[in-house]
mmCIF file with all atom_site columns, C-alpha atoms in Angstrom:
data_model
loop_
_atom_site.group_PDB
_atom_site.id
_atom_site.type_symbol
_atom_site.label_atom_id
_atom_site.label_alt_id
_atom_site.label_comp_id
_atom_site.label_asym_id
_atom_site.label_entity_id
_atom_site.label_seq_id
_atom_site.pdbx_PDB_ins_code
_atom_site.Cartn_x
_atom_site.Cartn_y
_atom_site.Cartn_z
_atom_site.occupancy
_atom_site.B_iso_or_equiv
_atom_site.pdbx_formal_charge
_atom_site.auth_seq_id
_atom_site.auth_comp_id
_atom_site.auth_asym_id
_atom_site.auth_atom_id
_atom_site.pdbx_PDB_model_num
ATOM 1   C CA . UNK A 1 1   ? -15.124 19.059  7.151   1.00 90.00 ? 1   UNK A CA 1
ATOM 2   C CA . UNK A 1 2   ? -13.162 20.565  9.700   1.00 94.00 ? 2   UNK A CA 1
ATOM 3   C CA . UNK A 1 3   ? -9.565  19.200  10.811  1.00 96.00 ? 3   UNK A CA 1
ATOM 4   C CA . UNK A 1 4   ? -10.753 18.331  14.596  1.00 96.00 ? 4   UNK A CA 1
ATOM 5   C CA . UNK A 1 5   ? -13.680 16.176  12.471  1.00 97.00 ? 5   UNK A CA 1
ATOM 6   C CA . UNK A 1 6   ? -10.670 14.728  10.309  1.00 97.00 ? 6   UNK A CA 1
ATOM 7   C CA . UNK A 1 7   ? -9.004  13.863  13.182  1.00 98.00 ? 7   UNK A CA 1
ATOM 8   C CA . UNK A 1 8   ? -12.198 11.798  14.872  1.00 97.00 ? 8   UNK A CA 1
ATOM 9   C CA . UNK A 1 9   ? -12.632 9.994   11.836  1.00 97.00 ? 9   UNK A CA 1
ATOM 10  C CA . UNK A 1 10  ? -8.791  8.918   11.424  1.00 98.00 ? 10  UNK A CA 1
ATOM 11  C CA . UNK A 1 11  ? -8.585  8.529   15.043  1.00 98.00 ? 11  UNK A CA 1
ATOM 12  C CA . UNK A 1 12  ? -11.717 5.973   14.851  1.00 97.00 ? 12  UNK A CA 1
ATOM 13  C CA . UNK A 1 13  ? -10.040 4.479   11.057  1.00 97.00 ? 13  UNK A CA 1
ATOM 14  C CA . UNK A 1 14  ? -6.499  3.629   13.026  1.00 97.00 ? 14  UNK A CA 1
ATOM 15  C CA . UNK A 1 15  ? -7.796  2.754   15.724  1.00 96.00 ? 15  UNK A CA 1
ATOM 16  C CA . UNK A 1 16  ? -9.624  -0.631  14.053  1.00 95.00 ? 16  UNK A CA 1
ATOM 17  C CA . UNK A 1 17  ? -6.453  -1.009  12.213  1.00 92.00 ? 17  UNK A CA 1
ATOM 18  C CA . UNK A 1 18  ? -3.932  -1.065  15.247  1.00 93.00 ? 18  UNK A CA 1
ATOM 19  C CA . UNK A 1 19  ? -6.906  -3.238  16.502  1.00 92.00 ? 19  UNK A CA 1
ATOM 20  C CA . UNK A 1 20  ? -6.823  -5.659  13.423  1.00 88.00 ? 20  UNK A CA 1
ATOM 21  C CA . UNK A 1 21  ? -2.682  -5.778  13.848  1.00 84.00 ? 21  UNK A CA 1
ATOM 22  C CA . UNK A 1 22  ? -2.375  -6.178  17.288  1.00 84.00 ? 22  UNK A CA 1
ATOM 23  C CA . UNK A 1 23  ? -4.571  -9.922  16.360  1.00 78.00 ? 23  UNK A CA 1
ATOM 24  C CA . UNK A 1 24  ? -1.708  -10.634 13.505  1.00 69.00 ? 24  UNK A CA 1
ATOM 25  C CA . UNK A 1 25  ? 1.049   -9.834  16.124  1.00 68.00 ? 25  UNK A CA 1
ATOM 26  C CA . UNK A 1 26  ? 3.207   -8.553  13.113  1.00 66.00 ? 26  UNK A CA 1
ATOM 27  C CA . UNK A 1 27  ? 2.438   -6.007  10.859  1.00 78.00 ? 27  UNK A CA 1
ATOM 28  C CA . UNK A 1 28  ? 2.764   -2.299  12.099  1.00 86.00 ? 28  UNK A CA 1
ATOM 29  C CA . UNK A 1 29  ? 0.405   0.270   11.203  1.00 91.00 ? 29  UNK A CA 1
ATOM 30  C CA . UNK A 1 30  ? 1.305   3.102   8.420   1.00 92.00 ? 30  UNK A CA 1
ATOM 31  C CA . UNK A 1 31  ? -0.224  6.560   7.886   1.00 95.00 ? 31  UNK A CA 1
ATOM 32  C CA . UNK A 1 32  ? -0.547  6.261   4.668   1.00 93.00 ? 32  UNK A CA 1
ATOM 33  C CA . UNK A 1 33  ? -3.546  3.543   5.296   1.00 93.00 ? 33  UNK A CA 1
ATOM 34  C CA . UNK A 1 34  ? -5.750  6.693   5.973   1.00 95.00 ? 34  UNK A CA 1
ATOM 35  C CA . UNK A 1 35  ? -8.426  4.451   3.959   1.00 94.00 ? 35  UNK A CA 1
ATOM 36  C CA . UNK A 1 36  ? -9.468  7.901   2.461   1.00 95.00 ? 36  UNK A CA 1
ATOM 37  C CA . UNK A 1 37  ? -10.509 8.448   -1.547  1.00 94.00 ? 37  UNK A CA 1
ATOM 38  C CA . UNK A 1 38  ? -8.773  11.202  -3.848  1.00 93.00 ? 38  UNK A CA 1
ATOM 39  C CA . UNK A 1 39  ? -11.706 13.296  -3.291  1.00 96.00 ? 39  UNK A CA 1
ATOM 40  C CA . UNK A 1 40  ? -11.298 13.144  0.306   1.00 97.00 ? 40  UNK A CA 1
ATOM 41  C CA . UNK A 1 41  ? -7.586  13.609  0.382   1.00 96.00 ? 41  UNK A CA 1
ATOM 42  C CA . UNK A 1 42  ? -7.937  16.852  -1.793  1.00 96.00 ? 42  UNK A CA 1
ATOM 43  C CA . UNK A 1 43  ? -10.621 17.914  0.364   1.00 97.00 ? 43  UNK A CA 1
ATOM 44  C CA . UNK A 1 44  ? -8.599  17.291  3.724   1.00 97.00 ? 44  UNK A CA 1
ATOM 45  C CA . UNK A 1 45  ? -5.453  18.828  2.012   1.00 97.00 ? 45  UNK A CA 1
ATOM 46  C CA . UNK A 1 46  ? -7.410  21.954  1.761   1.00 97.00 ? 46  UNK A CA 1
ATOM 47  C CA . UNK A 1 47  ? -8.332  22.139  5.218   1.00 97.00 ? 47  UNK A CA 1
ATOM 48  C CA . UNK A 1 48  ? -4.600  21.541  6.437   1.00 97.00 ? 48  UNK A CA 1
ATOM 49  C CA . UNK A 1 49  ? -3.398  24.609  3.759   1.00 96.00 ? 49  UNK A CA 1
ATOM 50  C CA . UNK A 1 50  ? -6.320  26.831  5.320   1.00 96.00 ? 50  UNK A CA 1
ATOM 51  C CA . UNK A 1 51  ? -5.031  26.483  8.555   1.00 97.00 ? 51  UNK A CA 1
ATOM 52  C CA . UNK A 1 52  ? -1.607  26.860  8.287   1.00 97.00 ? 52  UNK A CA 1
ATOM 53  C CA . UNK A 1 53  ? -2.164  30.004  5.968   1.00 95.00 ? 53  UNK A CA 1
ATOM 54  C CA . UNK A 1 54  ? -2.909  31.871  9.226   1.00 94.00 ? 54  UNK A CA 1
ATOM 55  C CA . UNK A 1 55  ? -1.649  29.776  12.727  1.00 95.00 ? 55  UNK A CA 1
ATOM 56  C CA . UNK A 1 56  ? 0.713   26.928  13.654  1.00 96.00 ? 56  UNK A CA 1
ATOM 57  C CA . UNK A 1 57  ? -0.387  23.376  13.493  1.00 96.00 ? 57  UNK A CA 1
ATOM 58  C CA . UNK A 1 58  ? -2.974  21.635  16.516  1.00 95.00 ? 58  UNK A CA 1
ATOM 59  C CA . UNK A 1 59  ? -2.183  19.701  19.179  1.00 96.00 ? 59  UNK A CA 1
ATOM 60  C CA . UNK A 1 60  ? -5.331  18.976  19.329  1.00 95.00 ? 60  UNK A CA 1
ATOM 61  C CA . UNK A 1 61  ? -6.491  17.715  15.725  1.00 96.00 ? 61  UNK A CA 1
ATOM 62  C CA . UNK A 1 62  ? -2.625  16.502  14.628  1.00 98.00 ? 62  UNK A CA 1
ATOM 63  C CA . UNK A 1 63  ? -3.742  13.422  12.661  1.00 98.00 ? 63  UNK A CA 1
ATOM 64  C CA . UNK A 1 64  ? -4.479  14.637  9.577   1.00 98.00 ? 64  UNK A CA 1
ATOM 65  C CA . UNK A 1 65  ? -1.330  16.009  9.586   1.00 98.00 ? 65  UNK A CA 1
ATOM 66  C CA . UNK A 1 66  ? 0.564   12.995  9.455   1.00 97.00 ? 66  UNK A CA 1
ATOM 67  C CA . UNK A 1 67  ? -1.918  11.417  7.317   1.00 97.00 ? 67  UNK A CA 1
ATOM 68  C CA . UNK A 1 68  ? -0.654  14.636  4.988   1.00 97.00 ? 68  UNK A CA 1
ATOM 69  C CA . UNK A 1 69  ? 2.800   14.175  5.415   1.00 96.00 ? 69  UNK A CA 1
ATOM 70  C CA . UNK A 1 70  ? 3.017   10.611  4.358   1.00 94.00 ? 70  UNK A CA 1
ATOM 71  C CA . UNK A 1 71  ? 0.815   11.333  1.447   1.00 92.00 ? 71  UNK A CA 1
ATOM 72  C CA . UNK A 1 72  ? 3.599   13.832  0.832   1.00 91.00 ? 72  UNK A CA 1
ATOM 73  C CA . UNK A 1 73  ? 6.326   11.053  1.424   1.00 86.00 ? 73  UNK A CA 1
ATOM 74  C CA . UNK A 1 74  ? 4.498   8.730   -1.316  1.00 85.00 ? 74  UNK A CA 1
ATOM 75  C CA . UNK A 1 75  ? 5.305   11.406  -3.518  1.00 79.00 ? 75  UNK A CA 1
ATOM 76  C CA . UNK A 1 76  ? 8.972   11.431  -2.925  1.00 74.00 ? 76  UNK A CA 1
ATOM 77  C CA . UNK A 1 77  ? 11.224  11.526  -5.412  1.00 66.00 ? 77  UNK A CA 1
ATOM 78  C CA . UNK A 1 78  ? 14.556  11.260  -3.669  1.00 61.00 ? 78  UNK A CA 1
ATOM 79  C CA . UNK A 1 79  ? 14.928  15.299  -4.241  1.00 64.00 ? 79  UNK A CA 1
ATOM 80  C CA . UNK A 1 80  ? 14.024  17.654  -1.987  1.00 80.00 ? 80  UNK A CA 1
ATOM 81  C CA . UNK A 1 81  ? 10.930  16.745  0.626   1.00 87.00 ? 81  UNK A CA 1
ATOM 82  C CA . UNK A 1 82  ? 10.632  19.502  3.551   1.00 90.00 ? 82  UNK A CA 1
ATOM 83  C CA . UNK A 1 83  ? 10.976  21.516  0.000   1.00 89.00 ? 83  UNK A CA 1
ATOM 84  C CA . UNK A 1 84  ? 8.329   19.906  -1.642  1.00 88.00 ? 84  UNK A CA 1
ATOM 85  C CA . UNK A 1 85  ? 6.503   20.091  1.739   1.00 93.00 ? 85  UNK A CA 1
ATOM 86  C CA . UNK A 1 86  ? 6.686   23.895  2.094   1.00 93.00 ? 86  UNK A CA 1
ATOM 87  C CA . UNK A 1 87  ? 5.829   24.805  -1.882  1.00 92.00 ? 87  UNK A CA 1
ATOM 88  C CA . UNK A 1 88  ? 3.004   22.251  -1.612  1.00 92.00 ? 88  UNK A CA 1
ATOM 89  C CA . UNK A 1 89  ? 1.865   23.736  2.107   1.00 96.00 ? 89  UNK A CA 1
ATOM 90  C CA . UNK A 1 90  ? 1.436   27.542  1.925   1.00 95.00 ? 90  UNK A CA 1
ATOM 91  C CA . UNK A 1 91  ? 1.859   29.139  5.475   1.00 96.00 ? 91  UNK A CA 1
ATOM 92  C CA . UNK A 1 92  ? 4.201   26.043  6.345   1.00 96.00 ? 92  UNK A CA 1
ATOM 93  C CA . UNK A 1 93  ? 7.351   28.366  6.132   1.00 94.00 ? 93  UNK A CA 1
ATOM 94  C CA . UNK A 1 94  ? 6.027   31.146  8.828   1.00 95.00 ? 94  UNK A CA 1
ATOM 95  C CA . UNK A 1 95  ? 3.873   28.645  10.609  1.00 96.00 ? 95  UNK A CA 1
ATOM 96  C CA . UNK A 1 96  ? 5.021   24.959  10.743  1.00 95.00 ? 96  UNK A CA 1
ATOM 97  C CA . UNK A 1 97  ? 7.968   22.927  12.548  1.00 95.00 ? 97  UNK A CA 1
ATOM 98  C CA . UNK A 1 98  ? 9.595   19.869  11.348  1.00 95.00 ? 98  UNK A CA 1
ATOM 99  C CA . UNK A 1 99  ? 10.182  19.095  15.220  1.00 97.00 ? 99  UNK A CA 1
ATOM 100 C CA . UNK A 1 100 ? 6.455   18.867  15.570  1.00 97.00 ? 100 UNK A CA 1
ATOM 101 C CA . UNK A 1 101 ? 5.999   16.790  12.397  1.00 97.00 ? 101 UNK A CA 1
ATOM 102 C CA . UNK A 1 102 ? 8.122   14.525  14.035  1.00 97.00 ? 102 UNK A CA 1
ATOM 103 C CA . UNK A 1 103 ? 6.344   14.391  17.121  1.00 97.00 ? 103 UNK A CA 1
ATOM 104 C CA . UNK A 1 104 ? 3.066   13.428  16.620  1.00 98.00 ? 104 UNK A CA 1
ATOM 105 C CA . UNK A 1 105 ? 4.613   10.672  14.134  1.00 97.00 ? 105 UNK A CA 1
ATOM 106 C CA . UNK A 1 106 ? 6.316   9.142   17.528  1.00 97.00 ? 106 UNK A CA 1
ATOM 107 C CA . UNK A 1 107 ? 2.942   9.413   19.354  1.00 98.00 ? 107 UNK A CA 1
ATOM 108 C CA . UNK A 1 108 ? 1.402   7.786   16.044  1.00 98.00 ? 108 UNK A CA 1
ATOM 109 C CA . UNK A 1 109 ? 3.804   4.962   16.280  1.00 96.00 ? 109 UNK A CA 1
ATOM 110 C CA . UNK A 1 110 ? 3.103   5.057   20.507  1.00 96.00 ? 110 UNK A CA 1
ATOM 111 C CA . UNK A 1 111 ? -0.893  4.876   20.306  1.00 96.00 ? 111 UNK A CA 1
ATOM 112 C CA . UNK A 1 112 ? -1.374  3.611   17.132  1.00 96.00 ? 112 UNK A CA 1
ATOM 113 C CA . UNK A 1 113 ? 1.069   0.893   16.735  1.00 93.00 ? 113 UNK A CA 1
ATOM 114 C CA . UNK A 1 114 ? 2.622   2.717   14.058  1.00 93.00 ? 114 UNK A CA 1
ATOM 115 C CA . UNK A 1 115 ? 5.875   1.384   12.081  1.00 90.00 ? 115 UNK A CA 1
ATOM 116 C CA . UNK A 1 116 ? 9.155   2.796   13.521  1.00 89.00 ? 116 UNK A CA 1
ATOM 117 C CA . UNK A 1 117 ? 12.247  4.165   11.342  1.00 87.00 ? 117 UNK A CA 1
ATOM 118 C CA . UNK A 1 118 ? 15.100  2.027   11.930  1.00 78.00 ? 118 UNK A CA 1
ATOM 119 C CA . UNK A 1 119 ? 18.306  1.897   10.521  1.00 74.00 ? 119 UNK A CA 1
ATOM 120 C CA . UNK A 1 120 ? 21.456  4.167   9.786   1.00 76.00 ? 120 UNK A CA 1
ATOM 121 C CA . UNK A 1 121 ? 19.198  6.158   7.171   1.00 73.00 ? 121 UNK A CA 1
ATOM 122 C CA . UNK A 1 122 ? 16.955  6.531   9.939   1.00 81.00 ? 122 UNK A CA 1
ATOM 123 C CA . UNK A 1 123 ? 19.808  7.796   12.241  1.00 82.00 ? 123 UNK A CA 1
ATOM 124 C CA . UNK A 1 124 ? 21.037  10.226  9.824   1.00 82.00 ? 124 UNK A CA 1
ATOM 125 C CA . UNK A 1 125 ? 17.623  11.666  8.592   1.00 84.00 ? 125 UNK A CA 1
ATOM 126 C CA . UNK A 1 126 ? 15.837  11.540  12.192  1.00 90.00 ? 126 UNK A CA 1
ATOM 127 C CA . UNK A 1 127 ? 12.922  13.897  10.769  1.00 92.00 ? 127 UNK A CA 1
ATOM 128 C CA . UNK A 1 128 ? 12.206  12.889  7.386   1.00 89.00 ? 128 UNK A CA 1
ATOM 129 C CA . UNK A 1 129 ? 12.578  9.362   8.092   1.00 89.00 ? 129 UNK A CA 1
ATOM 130 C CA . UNK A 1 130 ? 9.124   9.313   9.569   1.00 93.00 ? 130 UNK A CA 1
ATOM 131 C CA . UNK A 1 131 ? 6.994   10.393  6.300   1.00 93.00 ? 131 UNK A CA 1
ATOM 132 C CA . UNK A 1 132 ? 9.117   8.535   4.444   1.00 88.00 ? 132 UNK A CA 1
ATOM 133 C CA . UNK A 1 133 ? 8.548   5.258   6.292   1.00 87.00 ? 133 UNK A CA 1
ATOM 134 C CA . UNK A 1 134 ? 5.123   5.697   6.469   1.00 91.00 ? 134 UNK A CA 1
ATOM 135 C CA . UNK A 1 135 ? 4.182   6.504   2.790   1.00 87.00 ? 135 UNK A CA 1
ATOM 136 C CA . UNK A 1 136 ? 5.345   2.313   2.937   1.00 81.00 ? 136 UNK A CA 1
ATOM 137 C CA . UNK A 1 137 ? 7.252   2.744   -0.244  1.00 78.00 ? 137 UNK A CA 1
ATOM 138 C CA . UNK A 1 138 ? 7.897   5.758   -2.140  1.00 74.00 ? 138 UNK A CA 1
ATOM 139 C CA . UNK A 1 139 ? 6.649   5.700   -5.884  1.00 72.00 ? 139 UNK A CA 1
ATOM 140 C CA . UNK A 1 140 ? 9.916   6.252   -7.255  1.00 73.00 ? 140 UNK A CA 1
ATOM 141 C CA . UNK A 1 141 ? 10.877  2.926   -5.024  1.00 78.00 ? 141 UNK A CA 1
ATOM 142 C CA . UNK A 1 142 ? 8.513   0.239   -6.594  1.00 77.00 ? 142 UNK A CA 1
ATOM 143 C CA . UNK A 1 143 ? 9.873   -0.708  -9.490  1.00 81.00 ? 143 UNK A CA 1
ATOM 144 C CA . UNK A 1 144 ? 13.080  -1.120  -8.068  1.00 81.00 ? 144 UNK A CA 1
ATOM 145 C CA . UNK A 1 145 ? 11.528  -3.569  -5.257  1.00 84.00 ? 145 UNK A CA 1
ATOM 146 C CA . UNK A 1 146 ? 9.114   -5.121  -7.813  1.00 85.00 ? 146 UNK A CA 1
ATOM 147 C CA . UNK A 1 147 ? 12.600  -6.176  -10.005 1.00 86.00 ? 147 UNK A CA 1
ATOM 148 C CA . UNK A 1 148 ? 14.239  -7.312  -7.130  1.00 87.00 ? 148 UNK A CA 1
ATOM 149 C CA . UNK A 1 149 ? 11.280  -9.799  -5.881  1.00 87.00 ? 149 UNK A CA 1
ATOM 150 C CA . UNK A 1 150 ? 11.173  -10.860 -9.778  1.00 85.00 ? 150 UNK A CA 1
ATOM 151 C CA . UNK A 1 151 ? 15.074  -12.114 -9.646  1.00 86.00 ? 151 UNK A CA 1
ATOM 152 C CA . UNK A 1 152 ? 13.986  -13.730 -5.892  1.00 86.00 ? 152 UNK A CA 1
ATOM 153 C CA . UNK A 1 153 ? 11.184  -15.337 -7.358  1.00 83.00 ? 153 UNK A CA 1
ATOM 154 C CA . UNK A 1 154 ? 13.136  -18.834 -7.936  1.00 83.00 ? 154 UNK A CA 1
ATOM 155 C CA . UNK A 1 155 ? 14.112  -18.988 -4.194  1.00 81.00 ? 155 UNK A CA 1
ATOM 156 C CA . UNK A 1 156 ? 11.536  -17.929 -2.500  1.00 82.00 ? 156 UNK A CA 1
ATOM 157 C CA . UNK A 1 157 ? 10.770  -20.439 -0.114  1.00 79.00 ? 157 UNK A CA 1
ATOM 158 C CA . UNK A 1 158 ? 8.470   -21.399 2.857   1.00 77.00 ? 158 UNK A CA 1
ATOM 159 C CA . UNK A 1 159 ? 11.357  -20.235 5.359   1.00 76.00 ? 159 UNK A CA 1
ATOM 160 C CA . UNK A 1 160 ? 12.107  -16.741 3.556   1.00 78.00 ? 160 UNK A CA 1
ATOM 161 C CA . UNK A 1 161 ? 7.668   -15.838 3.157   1.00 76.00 ? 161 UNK A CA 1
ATOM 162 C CA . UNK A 1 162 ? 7.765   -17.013 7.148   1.00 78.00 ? 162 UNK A CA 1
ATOM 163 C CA . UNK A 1 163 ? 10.498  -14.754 8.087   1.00 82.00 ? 163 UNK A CA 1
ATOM 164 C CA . UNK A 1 164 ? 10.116  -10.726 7.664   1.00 82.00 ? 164 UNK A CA 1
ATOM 165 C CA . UNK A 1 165 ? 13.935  -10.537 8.355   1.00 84.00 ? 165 UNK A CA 1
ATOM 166 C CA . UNK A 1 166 ? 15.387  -12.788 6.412   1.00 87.00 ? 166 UNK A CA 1
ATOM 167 C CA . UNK A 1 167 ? 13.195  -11.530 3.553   1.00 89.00 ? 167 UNK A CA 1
ATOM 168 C CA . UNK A 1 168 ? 13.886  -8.004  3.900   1.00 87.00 ? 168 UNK A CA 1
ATOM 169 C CA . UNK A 1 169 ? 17.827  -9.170  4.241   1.00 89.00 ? 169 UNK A CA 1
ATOM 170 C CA . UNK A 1 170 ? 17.266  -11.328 1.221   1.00 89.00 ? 170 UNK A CA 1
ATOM 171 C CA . UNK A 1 171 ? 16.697  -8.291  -0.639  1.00 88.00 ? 171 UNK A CA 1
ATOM 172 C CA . UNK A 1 172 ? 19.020  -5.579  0.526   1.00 88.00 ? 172 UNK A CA 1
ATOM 173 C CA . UNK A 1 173 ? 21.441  -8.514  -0.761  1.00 89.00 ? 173 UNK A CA 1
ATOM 174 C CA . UNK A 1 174 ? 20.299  -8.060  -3.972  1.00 87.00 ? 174 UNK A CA 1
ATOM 175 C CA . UNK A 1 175 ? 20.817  -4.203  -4.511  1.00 87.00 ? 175 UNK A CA 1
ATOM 176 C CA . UNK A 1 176 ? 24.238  -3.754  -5.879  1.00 84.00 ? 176 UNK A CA 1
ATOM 177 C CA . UNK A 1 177 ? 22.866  -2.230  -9.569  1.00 82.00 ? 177 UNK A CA 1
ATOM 178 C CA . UNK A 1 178 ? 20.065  0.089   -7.468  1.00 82.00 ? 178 UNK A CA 1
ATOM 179 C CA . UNK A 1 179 ? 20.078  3.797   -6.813  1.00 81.00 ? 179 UNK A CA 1
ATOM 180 C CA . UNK A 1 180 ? 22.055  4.624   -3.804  1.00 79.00 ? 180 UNK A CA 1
ATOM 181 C CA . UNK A 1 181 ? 18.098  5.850   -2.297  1.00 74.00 ? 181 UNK A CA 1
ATOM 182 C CA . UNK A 1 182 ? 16.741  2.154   -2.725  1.00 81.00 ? 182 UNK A CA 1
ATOM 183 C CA . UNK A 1 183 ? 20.224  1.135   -0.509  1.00 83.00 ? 183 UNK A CA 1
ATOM 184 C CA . UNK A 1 184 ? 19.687  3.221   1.734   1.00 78.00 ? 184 UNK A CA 1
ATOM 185 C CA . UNK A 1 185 ? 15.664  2.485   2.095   1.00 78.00 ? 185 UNK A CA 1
ATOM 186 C CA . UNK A 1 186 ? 16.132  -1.843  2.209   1.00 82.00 ? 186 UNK A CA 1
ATOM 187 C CA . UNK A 1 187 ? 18.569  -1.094  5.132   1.00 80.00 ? 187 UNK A CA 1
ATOM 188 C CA . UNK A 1 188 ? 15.550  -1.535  7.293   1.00 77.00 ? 188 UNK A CA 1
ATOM 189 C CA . UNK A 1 189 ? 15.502  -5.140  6.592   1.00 82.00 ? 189 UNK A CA 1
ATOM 190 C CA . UNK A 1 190 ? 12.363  -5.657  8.723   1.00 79.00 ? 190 UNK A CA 1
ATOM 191 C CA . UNK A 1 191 ? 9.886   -3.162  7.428   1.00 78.00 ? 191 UNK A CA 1
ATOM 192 C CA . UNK A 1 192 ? 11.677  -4.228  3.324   1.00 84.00 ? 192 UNK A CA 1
ATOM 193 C CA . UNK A 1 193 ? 10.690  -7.268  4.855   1.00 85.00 ? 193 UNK A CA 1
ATOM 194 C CA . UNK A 1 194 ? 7.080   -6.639  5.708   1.00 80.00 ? 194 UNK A CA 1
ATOM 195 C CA . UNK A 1 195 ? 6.350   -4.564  2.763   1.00 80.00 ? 195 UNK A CA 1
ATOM 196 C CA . UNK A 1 196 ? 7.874   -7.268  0.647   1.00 84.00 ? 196 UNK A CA 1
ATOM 197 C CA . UNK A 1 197 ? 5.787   -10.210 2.586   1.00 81.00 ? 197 UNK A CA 1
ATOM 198 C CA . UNK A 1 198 ? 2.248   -8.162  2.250   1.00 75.00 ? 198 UNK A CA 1
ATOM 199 C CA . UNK A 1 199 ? 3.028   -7.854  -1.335  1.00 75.00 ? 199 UNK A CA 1
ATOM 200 C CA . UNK A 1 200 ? 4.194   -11.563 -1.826  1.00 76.00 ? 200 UNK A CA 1
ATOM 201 C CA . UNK A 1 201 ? 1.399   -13.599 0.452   1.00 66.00 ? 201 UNK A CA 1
ATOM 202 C CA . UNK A 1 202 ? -1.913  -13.243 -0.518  1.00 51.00 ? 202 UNK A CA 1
ATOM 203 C CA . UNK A 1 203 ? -3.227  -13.272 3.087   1.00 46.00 ? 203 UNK A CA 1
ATOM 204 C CA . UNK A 1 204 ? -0.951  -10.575 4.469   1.00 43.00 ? 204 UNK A CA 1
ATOM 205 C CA . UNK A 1 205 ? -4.062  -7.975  4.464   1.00 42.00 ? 205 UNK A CA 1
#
């Protein structure tokens, strides 16, 4: 499959789910919810690393490039990720532009309804805050969050499931033995928040 037939079918797959969200009135729309298999994901990685082998990114099929780069931001161990990026994305080096990654994230967030970096990490990191937040919540992350919503688990209450904020704050209050990474990441009390509340409510979709 070609990227400009990638991009039709993630253009048609986010558009339902911006769709779906806009009904909720909440929840935000992340890359990572490409909906695609691990077949297709090698097979769309392979595309992206045969084009930028030889020529700069599209404007014109730039989806499953940010479908690739929160993939990429799943993977995220806290190290090095435009490193990670490069090594993992032949071509990237000569070819690519972190200025253009970040983008076609903002027009994700724009016609999408995509989830926005917020926050003094986000402030700091202005590029690499935009895989990062939309690979939801890094690998190396969950465990952290999952021990965190164990110790809430007691007061966890109608008022803190009905409020995305006070959840997310809720938690960021509770990180004084986690890395300095997981600090920095619940700072965004509203998306902690909404990745907390999907997790938590079995309705949150």
């Amino acid at each position: 499959m070609s990227l400009l037939e990638w991009h039709e079918r993630l253009d048609a797959h986010y558009q339902t789910l911006r769709q779906n969200r806009e009904r909720s009135g909440e929840w935000p729309v992340f890359a990572l919810e490409h909906g695609l298999g691990a077949d297709e994901r090698t097979d769309l990685a392979q595309a992206i690393r045969e084009h930028i082998r030889w020529r700069e990114p599209s404007d014109y099929y730039w989806l499953p490039w940010i479908a690739y780069a929160a993939e990429l931001g799943y993977s995220f161990d806290g190290s090095e990720y435009w490193w990670t990026f490069e090594t993992e994305t032949p071509g990237w080096r000569a070819h690519g532009d972190r200025y253009w990654i970040r983008r076609y994230f903002k027009k994700f967030q724009s016609e999408y309804g995509g989830a926005q970096p917020s926050g003094p990490w986000a402030e700091h990191r202005s590029i690499i805050c935009w895989p990062i937040t939309h690979a939801i919540l890094p690998r190396d992350l969950q465990g952290q969050l999952a021990r965190i919503l164990y110790q809430l688990s007691s007061s966890l209450n109608s008022d803190l499931l009905g409020s995305t904020d006070r959840l997310g704050e809720a938690i960021a209050a509770r990180t004084w033995s986690a890395t300095s990474r997981f600090q920095e990441f619940v700072r965004q009390t509203a998306l902690t928040g909404q990745i907390a509340a999907a997790l938590l409510v079995d309705d949150a979709g």
